[in-house]
mmCIF file of C-alpha atoms in Angstrom:
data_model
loop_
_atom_site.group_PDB
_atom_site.id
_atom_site.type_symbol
_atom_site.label_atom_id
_atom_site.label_comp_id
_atom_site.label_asym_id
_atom_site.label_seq_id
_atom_site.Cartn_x
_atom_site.Cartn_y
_atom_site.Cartn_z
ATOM 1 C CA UNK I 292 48.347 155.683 84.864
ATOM 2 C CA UNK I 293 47.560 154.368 81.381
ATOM 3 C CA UNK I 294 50.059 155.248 78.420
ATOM 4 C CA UNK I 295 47.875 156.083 75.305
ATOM 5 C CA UNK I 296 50.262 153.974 72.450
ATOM 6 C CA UNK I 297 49.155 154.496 69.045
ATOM 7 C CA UNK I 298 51.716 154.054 66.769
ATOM 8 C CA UNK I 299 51.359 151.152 64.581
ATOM 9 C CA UNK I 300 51.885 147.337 65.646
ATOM 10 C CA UNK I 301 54.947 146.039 64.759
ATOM 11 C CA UNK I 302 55.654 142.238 63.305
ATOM 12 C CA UNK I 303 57.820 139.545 65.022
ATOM 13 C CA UNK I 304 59.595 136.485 63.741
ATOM 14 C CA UNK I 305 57.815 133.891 65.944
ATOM 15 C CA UNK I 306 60.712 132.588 67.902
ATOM 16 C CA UNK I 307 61.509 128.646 68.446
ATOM 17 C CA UNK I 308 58.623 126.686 69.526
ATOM 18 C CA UNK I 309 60.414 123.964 71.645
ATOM 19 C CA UNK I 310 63.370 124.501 73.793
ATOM 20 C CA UNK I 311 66.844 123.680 72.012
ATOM 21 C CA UNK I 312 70.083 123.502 74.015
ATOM 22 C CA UNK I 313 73.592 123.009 72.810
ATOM 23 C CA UNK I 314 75.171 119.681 73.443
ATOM 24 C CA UNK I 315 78.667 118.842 75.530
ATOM 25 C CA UNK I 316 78.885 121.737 77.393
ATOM 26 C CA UNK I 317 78.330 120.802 81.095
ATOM 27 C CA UNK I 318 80.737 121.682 84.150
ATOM 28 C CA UNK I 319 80.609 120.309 87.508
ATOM 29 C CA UNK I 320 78.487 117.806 88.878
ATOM 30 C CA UNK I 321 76.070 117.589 85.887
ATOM 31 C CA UNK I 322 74.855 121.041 86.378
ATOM 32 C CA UNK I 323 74.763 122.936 83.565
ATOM 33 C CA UNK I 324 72.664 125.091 80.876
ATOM 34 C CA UNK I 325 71.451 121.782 79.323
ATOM 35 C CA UNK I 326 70.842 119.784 82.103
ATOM 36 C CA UNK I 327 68.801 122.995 83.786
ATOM 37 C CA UNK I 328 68.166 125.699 81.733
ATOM 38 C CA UNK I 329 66.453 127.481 84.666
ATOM 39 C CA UNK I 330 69.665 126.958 86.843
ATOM 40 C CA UNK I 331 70.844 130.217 88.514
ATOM 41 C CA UNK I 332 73.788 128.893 90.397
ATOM 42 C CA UNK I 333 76.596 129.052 87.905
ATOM 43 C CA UNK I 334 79.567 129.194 90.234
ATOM 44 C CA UNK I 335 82.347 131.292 89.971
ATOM 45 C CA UNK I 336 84.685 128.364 89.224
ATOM 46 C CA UNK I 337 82.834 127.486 86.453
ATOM 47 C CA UNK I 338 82.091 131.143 85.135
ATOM 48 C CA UNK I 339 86.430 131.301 84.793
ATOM 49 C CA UNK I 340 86.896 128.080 83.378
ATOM 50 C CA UNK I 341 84.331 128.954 80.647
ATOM 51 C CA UNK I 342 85.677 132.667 79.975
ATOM 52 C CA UNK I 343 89.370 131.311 79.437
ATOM 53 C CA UNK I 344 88.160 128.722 77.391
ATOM 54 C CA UNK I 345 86.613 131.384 74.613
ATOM 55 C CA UNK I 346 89.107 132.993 72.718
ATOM 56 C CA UNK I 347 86.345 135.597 71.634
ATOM 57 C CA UNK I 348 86.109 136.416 75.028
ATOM 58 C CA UNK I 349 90.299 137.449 75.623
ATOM 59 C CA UNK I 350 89.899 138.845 71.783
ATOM 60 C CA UNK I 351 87.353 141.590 72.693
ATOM 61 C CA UNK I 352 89.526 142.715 76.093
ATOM 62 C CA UNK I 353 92.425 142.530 74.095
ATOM 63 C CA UNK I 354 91.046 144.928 71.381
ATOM 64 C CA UNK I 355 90.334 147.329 73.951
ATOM 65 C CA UNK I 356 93.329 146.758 75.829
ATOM 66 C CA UNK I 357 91.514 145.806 79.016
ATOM 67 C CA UNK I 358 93.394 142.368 81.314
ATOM 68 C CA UNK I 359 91.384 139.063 81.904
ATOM 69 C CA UNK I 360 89.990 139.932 85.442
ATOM 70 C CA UNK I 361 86.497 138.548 86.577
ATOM 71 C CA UNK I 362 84.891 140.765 89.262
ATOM 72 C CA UNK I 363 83.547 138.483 91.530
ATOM 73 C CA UNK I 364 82.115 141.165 93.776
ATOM 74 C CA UNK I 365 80.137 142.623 90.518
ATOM 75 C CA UNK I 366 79.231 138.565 89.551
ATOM 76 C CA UNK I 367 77.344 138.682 92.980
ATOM 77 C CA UNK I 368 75.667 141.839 92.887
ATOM 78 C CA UNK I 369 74.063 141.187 89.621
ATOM 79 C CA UNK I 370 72.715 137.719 90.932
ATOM 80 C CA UNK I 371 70.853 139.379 93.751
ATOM 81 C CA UNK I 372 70.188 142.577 92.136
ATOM 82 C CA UNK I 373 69.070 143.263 88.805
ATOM 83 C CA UNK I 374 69.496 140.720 86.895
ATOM 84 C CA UNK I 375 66.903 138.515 89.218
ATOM 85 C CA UNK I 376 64.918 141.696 89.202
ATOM 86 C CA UNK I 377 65.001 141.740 85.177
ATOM 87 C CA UNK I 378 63.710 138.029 85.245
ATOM 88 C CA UNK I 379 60.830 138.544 87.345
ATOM 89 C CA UNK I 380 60.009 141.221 84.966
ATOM 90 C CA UNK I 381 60.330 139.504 82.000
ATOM 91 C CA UNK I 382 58.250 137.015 83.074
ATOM 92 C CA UNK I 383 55.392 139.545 83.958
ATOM 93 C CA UNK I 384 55.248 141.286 80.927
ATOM 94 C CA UNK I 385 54.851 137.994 79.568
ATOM 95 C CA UNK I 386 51.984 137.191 81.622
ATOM 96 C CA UNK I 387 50.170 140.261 80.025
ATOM 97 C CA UNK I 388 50.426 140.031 76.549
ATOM 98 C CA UNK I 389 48.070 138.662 74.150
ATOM 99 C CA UNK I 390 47.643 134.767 73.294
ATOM 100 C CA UNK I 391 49.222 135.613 69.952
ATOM 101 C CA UNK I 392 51.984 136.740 70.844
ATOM 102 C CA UNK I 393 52.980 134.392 74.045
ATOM 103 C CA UNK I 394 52.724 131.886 71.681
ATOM 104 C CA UNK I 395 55.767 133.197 69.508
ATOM 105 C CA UNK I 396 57.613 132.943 73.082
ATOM 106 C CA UNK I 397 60.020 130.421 74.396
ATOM 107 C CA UNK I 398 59.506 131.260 78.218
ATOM 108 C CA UNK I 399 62.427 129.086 79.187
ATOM 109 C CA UNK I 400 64.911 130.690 76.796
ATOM 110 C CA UNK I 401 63.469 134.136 77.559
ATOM 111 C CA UNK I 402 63.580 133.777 81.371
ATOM 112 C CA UNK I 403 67.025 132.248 81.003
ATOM 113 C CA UNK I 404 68.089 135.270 79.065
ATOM 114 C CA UNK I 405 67.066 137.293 81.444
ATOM 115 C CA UNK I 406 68.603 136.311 84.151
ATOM 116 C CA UNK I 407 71.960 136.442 82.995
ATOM 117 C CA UNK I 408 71.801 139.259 80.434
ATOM 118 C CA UNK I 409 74.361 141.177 82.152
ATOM 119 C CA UNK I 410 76.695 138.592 82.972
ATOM 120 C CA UNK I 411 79.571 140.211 80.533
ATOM 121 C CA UNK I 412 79.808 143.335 82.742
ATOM 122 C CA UNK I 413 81.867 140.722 85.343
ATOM 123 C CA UNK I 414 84.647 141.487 82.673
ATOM 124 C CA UNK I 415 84.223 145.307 83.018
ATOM 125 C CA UNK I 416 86.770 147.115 85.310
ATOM 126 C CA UNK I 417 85.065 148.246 88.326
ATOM 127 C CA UNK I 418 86.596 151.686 88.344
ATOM 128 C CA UNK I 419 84.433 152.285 85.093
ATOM 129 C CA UNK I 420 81.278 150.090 86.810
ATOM 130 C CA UNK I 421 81.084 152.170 89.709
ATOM 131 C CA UNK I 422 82.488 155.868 88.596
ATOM 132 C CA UNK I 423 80.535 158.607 90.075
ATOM 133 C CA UNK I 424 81.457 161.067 87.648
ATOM 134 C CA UNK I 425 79.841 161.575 84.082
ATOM 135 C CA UNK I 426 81.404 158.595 82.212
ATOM 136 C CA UNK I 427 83.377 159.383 79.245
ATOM 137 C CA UNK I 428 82.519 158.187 75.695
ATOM 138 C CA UNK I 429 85.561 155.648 76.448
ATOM 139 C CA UNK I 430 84.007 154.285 79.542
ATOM 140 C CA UNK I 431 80.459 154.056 77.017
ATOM 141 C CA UNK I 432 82.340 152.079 74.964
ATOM 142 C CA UNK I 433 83.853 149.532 77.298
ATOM 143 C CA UNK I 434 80.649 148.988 79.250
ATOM 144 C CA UNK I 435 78.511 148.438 75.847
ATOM 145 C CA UNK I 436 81.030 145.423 75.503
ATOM 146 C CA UNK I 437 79.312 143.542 78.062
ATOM 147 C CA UNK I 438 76.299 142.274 75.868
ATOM 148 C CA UNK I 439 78.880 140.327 73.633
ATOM 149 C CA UNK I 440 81.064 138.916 76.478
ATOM 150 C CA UNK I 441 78.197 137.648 78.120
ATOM 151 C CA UNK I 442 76.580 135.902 75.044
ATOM 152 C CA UNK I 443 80.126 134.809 74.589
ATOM 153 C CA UNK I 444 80.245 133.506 77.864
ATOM 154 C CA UNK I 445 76.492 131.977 77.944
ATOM 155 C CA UNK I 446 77.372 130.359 74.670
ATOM 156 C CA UNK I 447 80.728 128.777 76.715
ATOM 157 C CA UNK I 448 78.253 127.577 79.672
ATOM 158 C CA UNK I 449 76.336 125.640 76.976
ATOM 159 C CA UNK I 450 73.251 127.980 76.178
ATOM 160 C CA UNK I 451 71.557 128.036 73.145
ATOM 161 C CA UNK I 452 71.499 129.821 70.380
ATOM 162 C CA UNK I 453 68.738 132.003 70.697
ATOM 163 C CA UNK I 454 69.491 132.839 74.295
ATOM 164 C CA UNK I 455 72.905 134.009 73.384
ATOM 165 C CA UNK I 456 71.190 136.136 70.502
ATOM 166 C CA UNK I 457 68.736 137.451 73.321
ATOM 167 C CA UNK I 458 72.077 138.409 75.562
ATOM 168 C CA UNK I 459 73.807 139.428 73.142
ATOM 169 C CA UNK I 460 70.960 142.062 71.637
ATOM 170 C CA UNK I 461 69.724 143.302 74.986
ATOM 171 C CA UNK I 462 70.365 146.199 73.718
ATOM 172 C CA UNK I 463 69.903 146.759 70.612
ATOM 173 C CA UNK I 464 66.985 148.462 68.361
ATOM 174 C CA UNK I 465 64.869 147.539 65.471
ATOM 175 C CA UNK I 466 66.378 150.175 63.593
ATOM 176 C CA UNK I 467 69.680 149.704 64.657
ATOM 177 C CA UNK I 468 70.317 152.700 67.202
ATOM 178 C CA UNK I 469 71.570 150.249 69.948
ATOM 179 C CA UNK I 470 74.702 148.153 70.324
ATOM 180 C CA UNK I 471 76.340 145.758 68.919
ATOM 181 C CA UNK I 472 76.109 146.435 65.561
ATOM 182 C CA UNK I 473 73.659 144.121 64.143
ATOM 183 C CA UNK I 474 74.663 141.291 62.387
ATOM 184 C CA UNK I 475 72.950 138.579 60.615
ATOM 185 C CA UNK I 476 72.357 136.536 63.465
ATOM 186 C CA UNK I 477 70.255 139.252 64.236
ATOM 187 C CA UNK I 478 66.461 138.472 65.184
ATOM 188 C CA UNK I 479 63.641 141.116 66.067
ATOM 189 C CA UNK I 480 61.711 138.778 68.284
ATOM 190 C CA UNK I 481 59.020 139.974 70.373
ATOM 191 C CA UNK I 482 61.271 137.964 73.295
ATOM 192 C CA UNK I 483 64.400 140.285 72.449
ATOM 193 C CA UNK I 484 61.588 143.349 72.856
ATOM 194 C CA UNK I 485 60.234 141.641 76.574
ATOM 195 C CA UNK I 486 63.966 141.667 77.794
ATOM 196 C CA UNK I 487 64.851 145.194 76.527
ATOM 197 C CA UNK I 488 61.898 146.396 77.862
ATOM 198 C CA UNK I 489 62.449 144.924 80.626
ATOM 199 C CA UNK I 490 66.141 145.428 81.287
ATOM 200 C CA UNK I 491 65.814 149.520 80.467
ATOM 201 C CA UNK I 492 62.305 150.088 83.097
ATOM 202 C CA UNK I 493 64.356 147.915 85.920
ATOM 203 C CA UNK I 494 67.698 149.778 85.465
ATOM 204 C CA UNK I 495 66.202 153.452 85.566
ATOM 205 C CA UNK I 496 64.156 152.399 88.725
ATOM 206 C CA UNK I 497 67.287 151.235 90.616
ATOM 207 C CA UNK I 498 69.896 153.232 91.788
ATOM 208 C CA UNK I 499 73.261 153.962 90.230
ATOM 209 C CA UNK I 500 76.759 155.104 90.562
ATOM 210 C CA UNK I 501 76.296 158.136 88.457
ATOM 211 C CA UNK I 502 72.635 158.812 89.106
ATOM 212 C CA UNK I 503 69.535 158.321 90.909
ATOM 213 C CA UNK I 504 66.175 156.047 90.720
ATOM 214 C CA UNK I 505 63.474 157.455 88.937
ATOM 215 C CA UNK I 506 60.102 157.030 89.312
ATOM 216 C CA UNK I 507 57.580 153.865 88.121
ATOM 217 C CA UNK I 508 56.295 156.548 85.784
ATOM 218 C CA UNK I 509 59.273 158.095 84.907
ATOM 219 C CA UNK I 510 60.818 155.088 84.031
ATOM 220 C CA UNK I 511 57.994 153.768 81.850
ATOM 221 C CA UNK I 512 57.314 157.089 79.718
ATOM 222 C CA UNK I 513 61.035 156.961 79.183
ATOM 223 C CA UNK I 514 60.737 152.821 77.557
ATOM 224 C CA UNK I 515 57.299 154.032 75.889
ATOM 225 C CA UNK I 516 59.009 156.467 73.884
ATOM 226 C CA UNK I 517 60.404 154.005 71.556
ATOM 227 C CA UNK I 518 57.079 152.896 70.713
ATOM 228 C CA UNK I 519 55.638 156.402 70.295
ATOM 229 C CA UNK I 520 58.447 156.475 67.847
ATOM 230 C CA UNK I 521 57.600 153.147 66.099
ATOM 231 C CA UNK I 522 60.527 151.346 66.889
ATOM 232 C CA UNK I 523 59.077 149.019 69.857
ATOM 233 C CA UNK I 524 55.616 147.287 69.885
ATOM 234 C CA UNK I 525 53.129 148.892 71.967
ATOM 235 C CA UNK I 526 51.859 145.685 72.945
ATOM 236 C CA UNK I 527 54.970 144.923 75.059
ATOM 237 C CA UNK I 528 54.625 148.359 76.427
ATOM 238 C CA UNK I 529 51.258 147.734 77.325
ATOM 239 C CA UNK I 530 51.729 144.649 79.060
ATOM 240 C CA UNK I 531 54.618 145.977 80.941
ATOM 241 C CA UNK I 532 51.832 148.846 81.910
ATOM 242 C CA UNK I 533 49.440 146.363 83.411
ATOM 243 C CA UNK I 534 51.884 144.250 84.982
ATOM 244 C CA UNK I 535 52.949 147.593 87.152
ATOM 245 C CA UNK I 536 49.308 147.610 88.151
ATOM 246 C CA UNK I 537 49.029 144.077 89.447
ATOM 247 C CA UNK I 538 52.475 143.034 90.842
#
């Protein structure tokens, strides 16, 4: 079915035309964010050595009096799960949206992003991850750090700057209703609006702990809401739209 948008268009900063990585931050055998920027095998090795290396990283658990602990288990299931899922989707709703606005797009950076936007919840007890009951306001709170540990983290692992802005603003709003708070690194790129978009539809499709999967249409009234409400562009609605109709 077609969504009938008509709230107004909203403007983007274009985002950075060429690809941009940070220097000296490589681990292993050469592989790294800089010399692949596509690379989706970050090991597990290098994922600790990076997190202990951050001292934002231990302050955030430590101001919310959680331990150091990676979940490996979780680090898997969001490699073969959603977060490849959120790529692929990224990259669709890309492939639908005007020439004007792809061209305010770094795919690389975006696609990056995606793939590892959830990365921080590896630093999010599983007891909260996985609770079947109705999660507290507590448990909110410690889950919706997982956007700044994993730009945290990305930023360790040598990505750039605007894909640890895209991680770390996943979820966050043009008018602020999201988390974290913004600050003024914050940028209302059409790219942060592909991988929100994209994130939310894949997530309430899937199956959770705490609920069930809803429906393709479900899901996507749900995400069009925000642009009914003229805080997300209807273009990136739309393309998301007619990407469900040919992939």
């Amino acid at each position: 079915p077609i969504l009938n948008i008509t709230s107004p268009k909203i403007a983007f900063r274009a985002a950075a035309p060429v690809y941009t990585p940070m220097p000296g931050k490589v681990f292993g055998n050469g592989d790294s964010f800089v010399s692949n920027p596509l690379k989706q095998g970050f090991t597990y090795e290098q994922i600790e050595k990076a997190a202990r290396l951050n001292p934002k990283i231990k302050e955030i658990l430590d101001s919310h009096r959680l331990k150091f602990n990676i979940n490996r288990s979780e680090l898997e299931k969001l490699k073969s799960g959603h977060l490849a899922s959120t790529r692929v989707r990224a990259t669709q709703i890309y492939s639908e949206l005007p020439a004007e606005l792809k061209r305010e797009i770094n795919l690389p950076n975006l696609q990056f992003a995606a793939m590892w936007h959830d990365i921080g919840k590896i630093f999010i007890p599983d007891s909260i991850l996985n609770k079947k009951e109705k999660l507290t306001n507590d448990d909110f709170e410690v889950i919706n750090l997982h956007s700044e540990h994993g730009a945290e983290l990305l930023k360790s692992l040598g990505a750039n700057e605007e894909v640890c802005k895209l991680v770390k603003y996943h979820h966050q709003k043009c008018d602020g209703s999201g988390y974290p708070e913004i600050e003024k690194d914050f940028d209302d790129s059409v790219a942060l609006e592909i991988l929100r978009v994209s994130d939310e539809y894949d997530a309430l499709t899937e199956n959770r702990s705490y609920r069930n999967e809803m429906s393709k249409q479900e899901a996507l009234e749900i995400v069009a809401k925000d642009a009914q409400n003229g805080i997300a562009s209807p273009s990136v609605i739309e393309a998301l739209n007619s990407s469900l109709k040919k992939f």
